[in-house]
Short mmCIF file of C-alpha atoms and ligand atoms in Angstrom, two decimals:
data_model
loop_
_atom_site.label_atom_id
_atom_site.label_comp_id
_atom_site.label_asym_id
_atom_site.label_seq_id
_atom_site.Cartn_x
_atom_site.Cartn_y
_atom_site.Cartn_z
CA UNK V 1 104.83 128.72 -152.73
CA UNK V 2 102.84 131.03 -151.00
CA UNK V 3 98.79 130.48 -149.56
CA UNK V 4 96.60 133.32 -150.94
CA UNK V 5 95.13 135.24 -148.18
CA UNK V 6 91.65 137.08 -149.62
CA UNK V 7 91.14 140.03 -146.49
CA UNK V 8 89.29 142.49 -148.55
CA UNK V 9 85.98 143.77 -148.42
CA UNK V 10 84.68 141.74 -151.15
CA UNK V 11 85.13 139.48 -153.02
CA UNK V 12 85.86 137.17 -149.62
CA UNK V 13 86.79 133.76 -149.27
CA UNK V 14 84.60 130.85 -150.88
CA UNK V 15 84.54 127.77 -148.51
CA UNK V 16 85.43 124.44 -149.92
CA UNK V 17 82.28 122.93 -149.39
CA UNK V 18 80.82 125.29 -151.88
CA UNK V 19 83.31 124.99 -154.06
CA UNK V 20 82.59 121.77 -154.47
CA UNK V 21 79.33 121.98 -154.76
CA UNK V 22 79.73 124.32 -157.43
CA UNK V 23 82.79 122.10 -159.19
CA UNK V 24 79.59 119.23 -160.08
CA UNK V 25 78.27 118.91 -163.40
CA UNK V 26 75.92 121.70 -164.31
CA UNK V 27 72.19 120.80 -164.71
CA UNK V 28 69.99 122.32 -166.85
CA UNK V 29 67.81 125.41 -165.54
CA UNK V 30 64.47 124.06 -166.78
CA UNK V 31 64.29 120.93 -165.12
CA UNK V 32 62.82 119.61 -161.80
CA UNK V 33 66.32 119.18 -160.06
CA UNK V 34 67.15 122.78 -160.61
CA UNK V 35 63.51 124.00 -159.96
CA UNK V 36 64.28 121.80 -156.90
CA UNK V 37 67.06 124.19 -156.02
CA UNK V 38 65.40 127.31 -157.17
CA UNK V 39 62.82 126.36 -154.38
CA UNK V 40 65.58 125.16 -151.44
CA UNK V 41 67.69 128.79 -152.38
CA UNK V 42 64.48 130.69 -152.15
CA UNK V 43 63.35 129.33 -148.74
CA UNK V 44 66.71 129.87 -147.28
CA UNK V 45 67.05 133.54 -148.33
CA UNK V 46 63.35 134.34 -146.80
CA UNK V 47 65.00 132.55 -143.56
CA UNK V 48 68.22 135.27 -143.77
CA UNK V 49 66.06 137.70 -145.27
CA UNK V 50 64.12 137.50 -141.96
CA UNK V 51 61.13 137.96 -144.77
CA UNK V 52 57.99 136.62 -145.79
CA UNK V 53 58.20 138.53 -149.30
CA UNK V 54 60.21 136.84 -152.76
CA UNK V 55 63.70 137.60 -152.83
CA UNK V 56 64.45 138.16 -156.40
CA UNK V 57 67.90 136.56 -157.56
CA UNK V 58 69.70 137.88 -160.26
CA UNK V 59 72.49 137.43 -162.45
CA UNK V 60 74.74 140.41 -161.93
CA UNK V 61 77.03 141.72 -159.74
CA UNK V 62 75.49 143.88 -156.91
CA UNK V 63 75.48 147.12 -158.72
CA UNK V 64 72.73 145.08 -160.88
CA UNK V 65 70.79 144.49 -157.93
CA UNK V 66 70.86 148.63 -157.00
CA UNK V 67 70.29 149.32 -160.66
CA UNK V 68 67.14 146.87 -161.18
CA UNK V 69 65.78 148.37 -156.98
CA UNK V 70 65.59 151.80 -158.78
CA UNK V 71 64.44 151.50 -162.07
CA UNK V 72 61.47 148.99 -161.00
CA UNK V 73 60.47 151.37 -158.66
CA UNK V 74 61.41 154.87 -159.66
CA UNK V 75 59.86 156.91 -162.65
CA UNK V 76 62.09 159.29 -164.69
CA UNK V 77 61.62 162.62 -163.17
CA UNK V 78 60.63 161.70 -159.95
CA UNK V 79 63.25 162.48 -157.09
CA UNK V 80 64.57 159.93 -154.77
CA UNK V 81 66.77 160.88 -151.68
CA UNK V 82 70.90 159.55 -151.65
CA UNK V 83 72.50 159.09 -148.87
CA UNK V 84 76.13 159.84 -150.50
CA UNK V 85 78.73 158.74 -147.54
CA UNK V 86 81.41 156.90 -150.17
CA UNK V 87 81.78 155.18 -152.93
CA UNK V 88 78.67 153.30 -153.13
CA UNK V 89 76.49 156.13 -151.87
CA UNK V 90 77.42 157.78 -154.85
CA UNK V 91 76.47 155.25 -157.67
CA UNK V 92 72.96 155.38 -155.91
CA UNK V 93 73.30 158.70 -157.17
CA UNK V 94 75.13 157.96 -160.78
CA UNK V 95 72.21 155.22 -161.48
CA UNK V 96 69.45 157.71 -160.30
CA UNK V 97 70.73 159.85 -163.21
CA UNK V 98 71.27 157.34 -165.51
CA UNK V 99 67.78 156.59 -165.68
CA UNK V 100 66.62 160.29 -165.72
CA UNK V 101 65.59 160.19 -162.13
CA UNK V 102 65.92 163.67 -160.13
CA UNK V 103 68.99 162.32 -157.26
CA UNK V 104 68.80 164.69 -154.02
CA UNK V 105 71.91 163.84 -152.38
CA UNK V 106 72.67 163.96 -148.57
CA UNK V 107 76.32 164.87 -148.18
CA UNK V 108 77.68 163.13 -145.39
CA UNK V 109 81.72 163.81 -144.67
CA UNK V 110 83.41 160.25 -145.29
CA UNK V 111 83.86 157.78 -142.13
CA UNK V 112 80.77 159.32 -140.99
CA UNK V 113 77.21 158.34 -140.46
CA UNK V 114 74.46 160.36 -142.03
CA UNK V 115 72.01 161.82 -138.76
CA UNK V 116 68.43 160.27 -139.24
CA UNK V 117 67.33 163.93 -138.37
CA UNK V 118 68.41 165.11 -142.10
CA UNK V 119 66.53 162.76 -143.74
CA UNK V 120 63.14 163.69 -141.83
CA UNK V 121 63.87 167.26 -143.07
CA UNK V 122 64.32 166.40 -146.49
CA UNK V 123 61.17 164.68 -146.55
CA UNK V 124 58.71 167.39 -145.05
CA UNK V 125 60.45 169.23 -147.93
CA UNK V 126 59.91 167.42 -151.28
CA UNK V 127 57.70 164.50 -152.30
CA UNK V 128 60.62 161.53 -152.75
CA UNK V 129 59.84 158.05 -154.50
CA UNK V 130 62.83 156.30 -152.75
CA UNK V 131 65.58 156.78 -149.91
CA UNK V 132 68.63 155.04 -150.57
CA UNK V 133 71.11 154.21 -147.74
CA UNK V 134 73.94 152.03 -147.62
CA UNK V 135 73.51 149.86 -144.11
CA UNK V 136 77.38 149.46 -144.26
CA UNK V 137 79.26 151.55 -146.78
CA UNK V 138 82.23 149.35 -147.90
CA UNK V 139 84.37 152.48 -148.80
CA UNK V 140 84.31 153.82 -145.51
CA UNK V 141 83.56 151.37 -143.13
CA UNK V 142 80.66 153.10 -142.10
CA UNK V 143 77.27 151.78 -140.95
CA UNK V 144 74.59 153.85 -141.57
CA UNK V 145 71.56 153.82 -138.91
CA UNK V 146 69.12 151.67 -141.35
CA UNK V 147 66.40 150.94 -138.64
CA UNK V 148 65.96 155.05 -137.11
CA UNK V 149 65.65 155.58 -140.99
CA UNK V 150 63.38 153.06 -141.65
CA UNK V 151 61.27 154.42 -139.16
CA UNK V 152 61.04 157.79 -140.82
CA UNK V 153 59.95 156.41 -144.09
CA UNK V 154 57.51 154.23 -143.14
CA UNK V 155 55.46 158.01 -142.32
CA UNK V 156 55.71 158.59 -146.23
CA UNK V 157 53.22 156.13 -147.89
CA UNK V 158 54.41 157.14 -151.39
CA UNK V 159 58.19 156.68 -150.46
CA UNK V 160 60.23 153.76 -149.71
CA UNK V 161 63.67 152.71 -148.51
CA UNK V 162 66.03 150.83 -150.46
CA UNK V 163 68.75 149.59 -148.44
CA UNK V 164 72.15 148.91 -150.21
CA UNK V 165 72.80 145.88 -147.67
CA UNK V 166 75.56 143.85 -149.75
CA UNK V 167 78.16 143.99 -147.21
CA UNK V 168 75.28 143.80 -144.30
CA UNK V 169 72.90 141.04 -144.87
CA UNK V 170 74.64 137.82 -142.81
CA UNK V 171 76.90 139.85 -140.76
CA UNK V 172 74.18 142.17 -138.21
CA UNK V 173 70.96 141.71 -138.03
CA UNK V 174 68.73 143.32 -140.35
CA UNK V 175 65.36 141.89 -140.01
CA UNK V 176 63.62 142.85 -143.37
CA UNK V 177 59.87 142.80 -142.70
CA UNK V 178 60.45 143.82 -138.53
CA UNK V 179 62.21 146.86 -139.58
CA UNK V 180 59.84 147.83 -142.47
CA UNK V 181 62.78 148.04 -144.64
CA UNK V 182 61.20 148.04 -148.66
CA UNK V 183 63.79 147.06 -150.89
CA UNK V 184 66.80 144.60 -149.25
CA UNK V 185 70.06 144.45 -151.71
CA UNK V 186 72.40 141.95 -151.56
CA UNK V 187 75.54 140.39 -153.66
CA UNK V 188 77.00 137.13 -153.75
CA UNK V 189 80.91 137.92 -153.17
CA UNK V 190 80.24 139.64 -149.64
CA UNK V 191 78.93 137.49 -146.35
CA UNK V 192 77.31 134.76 -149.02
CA UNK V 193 80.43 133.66 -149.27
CA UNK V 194 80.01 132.73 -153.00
CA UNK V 195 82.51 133.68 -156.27
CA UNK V 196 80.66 137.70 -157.82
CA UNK V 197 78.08 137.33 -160.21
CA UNK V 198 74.79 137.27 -158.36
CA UNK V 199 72.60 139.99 -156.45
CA UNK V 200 69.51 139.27 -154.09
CA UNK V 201 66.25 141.87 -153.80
CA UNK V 202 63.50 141.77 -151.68
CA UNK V 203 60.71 144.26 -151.55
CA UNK V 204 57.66 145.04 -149.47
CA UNK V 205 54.32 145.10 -150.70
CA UNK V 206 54.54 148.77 -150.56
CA UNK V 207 57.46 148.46 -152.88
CA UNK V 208 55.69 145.96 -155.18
CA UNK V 209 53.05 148.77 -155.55
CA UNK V 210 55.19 150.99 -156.85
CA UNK V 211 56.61 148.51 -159.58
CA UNK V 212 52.78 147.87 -160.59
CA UNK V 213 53.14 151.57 -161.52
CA UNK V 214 56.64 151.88 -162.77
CA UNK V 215 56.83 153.17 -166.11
CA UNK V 216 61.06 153.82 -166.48
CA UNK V 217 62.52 151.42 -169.38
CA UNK V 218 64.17 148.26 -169.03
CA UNK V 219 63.87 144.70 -170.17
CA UNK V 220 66.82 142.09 -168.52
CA UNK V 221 66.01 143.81 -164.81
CA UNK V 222 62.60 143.23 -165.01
CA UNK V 223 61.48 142.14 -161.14
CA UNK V 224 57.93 141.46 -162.61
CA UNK V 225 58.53 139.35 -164.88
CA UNK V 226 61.15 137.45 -162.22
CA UNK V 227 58.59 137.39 -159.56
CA UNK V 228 56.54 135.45 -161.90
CA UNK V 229 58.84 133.07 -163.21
CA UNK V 230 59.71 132.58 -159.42
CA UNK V 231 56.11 131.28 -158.39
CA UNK V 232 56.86 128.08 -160.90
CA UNK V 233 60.67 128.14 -159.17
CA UNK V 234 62.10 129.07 -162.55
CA UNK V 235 63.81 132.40 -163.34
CA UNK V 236 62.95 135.14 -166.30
CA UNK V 237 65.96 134.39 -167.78
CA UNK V 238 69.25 131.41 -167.56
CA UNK V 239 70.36 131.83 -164.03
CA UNK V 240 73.86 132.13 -162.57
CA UNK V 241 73.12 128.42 -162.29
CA UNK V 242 76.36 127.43 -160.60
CA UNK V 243 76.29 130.30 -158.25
CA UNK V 244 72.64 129.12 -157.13
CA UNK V 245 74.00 125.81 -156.31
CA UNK V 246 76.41 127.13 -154.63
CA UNK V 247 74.12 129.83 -152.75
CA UNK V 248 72.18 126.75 -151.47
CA UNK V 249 75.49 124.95 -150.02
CA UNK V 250 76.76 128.68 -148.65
CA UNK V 251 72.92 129.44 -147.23
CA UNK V 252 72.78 125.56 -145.53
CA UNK V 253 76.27 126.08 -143.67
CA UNK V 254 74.52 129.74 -142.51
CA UNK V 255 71.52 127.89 -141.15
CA UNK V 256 74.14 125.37 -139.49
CA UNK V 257 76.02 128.60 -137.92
CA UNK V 258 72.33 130.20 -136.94
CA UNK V 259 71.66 133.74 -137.33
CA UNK V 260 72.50 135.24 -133.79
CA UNK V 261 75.90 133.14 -133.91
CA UNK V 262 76.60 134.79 -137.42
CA UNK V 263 75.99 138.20 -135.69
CA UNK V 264 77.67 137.74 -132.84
CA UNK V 265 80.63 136.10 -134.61
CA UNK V 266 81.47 139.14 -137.03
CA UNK V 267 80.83 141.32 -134.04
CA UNK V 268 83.92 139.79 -132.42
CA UNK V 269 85.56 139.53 -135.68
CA UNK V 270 85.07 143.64 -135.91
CA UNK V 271 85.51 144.32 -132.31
CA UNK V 272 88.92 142.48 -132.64
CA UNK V 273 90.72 144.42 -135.40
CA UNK V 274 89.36 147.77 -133.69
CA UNK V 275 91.01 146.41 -130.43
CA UNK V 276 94.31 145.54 -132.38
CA UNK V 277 94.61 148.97 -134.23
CA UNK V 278 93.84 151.34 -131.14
CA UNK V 279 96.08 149.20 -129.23
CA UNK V 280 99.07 149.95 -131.16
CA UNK V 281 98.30 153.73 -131.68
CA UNK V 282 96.09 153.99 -134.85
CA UNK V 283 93.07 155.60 -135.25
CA UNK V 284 89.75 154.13 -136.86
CA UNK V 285 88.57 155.90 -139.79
CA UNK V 286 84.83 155.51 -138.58
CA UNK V 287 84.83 155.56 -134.77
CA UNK V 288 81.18 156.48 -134.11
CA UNK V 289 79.34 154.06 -136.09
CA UNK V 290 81.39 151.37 -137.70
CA UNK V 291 80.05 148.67 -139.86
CA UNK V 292 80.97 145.26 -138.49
CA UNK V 293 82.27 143.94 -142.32
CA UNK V 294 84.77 145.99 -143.06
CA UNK V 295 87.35 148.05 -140.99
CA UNK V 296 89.07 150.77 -142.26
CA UNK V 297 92.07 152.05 -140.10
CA UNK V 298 93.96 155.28 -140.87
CA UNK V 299 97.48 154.88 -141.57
CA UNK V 300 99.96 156.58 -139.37
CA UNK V 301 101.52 159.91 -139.52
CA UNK V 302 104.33 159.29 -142.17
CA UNK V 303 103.12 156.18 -143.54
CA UNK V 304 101.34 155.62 -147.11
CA UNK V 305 98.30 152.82 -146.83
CA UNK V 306 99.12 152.17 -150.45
CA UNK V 307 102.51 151.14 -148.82
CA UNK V 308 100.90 148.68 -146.57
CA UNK V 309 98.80 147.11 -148.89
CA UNK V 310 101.23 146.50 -151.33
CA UNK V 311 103.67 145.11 -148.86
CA UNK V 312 100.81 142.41 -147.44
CA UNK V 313 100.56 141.74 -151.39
CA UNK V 314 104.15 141.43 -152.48
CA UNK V 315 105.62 139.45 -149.36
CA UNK V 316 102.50 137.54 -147.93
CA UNK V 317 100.17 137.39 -151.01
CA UNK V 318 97.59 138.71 -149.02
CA UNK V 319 94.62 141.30 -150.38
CA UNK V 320 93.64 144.01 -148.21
CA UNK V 321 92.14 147.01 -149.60
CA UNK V 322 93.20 150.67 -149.78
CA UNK V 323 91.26 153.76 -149.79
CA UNK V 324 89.29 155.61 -152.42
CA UNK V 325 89.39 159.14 -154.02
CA UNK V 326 90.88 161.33 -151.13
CA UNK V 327 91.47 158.40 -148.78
CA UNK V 328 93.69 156.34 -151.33
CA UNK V 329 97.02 155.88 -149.76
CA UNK V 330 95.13 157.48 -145.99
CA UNK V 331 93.60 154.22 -145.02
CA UNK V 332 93.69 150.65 -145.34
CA UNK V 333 90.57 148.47 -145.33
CA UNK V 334 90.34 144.78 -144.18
CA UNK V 335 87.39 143.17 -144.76
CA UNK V 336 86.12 140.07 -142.02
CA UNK V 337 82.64 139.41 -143.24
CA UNK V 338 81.62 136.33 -144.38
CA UNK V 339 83.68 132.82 -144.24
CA UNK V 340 86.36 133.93 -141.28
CA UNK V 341 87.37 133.01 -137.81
CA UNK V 342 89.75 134.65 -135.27
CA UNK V 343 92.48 132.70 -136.09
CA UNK V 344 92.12 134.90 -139.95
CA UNK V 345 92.25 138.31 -137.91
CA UNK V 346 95.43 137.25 -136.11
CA UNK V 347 97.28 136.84 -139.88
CA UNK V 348 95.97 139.66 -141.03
CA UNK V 349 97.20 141.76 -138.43
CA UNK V 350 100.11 140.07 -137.85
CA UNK V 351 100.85 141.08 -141.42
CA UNK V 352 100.04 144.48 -140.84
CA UNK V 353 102.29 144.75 -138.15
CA UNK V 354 105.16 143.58 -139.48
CA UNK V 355 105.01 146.27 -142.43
CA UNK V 356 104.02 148.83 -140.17
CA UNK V 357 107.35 147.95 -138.23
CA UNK V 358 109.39 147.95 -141.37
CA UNK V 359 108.00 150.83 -142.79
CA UNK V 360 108.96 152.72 -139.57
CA UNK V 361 106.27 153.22 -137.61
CA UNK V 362 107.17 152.61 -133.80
CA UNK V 363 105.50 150.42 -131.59
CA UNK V 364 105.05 147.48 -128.99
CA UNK V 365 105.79 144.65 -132.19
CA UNK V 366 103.08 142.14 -131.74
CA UNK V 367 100.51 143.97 -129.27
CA UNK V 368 97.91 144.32 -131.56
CA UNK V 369 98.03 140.62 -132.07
CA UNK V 370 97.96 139.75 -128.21
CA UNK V 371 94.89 142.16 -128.02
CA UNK V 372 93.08 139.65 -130.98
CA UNK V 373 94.13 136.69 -129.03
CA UNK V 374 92.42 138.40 -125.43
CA UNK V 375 89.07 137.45 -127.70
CA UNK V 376 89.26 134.10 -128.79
C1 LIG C 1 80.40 145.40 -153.17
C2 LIG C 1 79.35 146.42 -152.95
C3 LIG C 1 78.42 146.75 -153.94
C4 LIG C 1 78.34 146.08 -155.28
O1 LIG C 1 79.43 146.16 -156.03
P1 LIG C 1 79.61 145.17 -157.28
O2 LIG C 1 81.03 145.38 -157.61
O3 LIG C 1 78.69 145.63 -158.33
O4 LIG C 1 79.29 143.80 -156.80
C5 LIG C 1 77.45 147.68 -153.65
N1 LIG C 1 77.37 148.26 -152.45
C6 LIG C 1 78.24 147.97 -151.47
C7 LIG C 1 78.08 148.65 -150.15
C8 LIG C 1 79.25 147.04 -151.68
O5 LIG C 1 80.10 146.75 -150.70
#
């Protein structure tokens, strides 16, 4: 017998209380007890939100949420500006062109950040729809400087930002309406600490204007049609209704922990497996700007990451995550947003550690460790 360790980036570990909550018998979704919970879910996201606007809930993954931000908001033909970092930076991009949308794309070299200066040339250039940034791109551990940006687009009156926030929202603080930031993405399997299968939006009123006028196809992502359904605390369509319940027990435990202690929590969770890696010699993939969910650590001289990962999987059923596209088998990835403590950080790298040792990379066994500890 072994205990499953779940260290990636997403999907992260579901606490038992929500589990639970989940594991009760499922009520029907047009009934007062679940209108009850539509309501309870809905003030609680507005609370993490930091918003005074809806926050739409929908039954997809969180590639749904970025695919129902655009194509509510963006006309075929009209150009929106990508911030393409990694992975997800890209399927802004893929989406964009799905849907006939013109995708400008901002090139930024992988680990990292993309300069708010670019963006402010790009739009004195061309008249843009959207921006799309990532506030913490997953596939490089990047965090992308969402408020500067904001800033920038607020200037534009016919442009808005949509902010890819799925591994940001509940981990730094992001405050929505503050900010000025138009369209707010987030997915259940991140820092909601919930099984995949829903996404969150939120959008400004300068956002909703641009839905009044959107004209590109679509009929299950329809955030009109949701908006209204969510005024009578129903949804368009069945919810993920045992994902909502358990959104309600993951957003009360949330309100229990208090925003600034969430914040402040995965900033020692970060700060501690940044400590433990430098301390034993390794180098951080993203060293200027790194997100505080996920941090991705290059492997060293000699070593594979795919190596590492599979190791933590085979002998300590543990799931970290390896790199994508050119940095599969560079990096390794361990994720520490959403339901962790210190105590997680210290298995994690203790696991590391131990294949690093046997797959013959020399160091101090056990330093990296000591340097977690130094924070608790
Ligand atoms: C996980 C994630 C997504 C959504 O991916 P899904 O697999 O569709 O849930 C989008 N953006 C970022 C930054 C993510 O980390």
């Amino acid at each position: 017998m072994m205990k499953y360790r779940l260290m990636a980036p997403g999907p992260t570990p579901v606490p038992e209380e929500v589990m639970l909550a989940m594991a009760k018998p499922i009520p029907h979704h047009r009934t007062p007890v679940f209108e009850k919970i539509v309501a309870e879910v809905q003030a609680k996201l507005k609370w993490l939100y930091q918003t005074k606007n809806d926050v739409i809930v929908l039954a997809a993954s969180g590639s749904g949420g970025m695919e129902a931000a655009l194509i509510n908001t963006v006309n075929a033909g009209d150009r929106v500006l990508v911030v393409n970092g990694g992975k997800f930076g890209e399927r802004f991009a893929k989406i964009a062109k799905a849907y006939g949308m013109v995708a400008d794309e901002i090139m930024v070299t992988w680990g990292h950040a993309v300069q708010p200066s670019e963006i402010e040339y790009k739009l004195a250039q061309n008249d843009y729809r959207a921006v799309c940034v990532q506030a913490s791109e997953t596939s490089t551990g990047v965090a992308h400087p969402v408020c500067e940006i904001a800033a920038i687009v607020k200037k534009y009156p016919g442009t808005i930002l949509i902010v890819d926030a799925i591994t940001a929202l509940g981990v730094v603080n992001m405050p929505t309406d503050e900010w000025g930031l138009d369209v707010v993405i987030c997915g259940s399997q991140k820092a909601l600490m919930l099984p995949p299968g829903i996404a969150t939006v939120s959008l400004s009123d300068k956002a909703w204007s641009l839905v009044e006028k959107c004209k590109s196809p679509k009929f299950y992502f329809n955030l009109k049609a949701e908006r209204k359904a969510l005024a009578d605390n129903t949804t368009a369509w069945t919810p993920g209704v045992s994902l909502m319940i358990g959104l309600n027990q993951a957003l009360t435990m949330m309100q229990q922990e208090g925003l600034q202690n969430m914040f402040d929590r995965h900033a020692k969770l970060a700060q501690s497996i940044r400590n433990a890696a430098q301390s034993i010699g390794l180098k951080l993939y993203a060293p200027e700007s790194p997100s505080n969910s996920v941090t991705a650590v290059v492997a060293p001289d000699g070593v594979n990451s795919s190596k590492i990962v599979k190791g933590l999987r085979d002998r300590f059923n543990m799931t970290i995550a390896d790199g994508q596209d050119d940095a599969k088998g560079k990096i390794f990835r361990i994720g520490h947003l959403g339901y962790y403590d210190q105590l997680d950080m210290v298995s994690v790298w203790a696991a590391v550690e131990k294949q690093l040792a046997d797959l013959g990379y020399k160091f101090e066994l056990g330093k990296g460790v000591a340097e977690i500890i130094k924070l608790m």
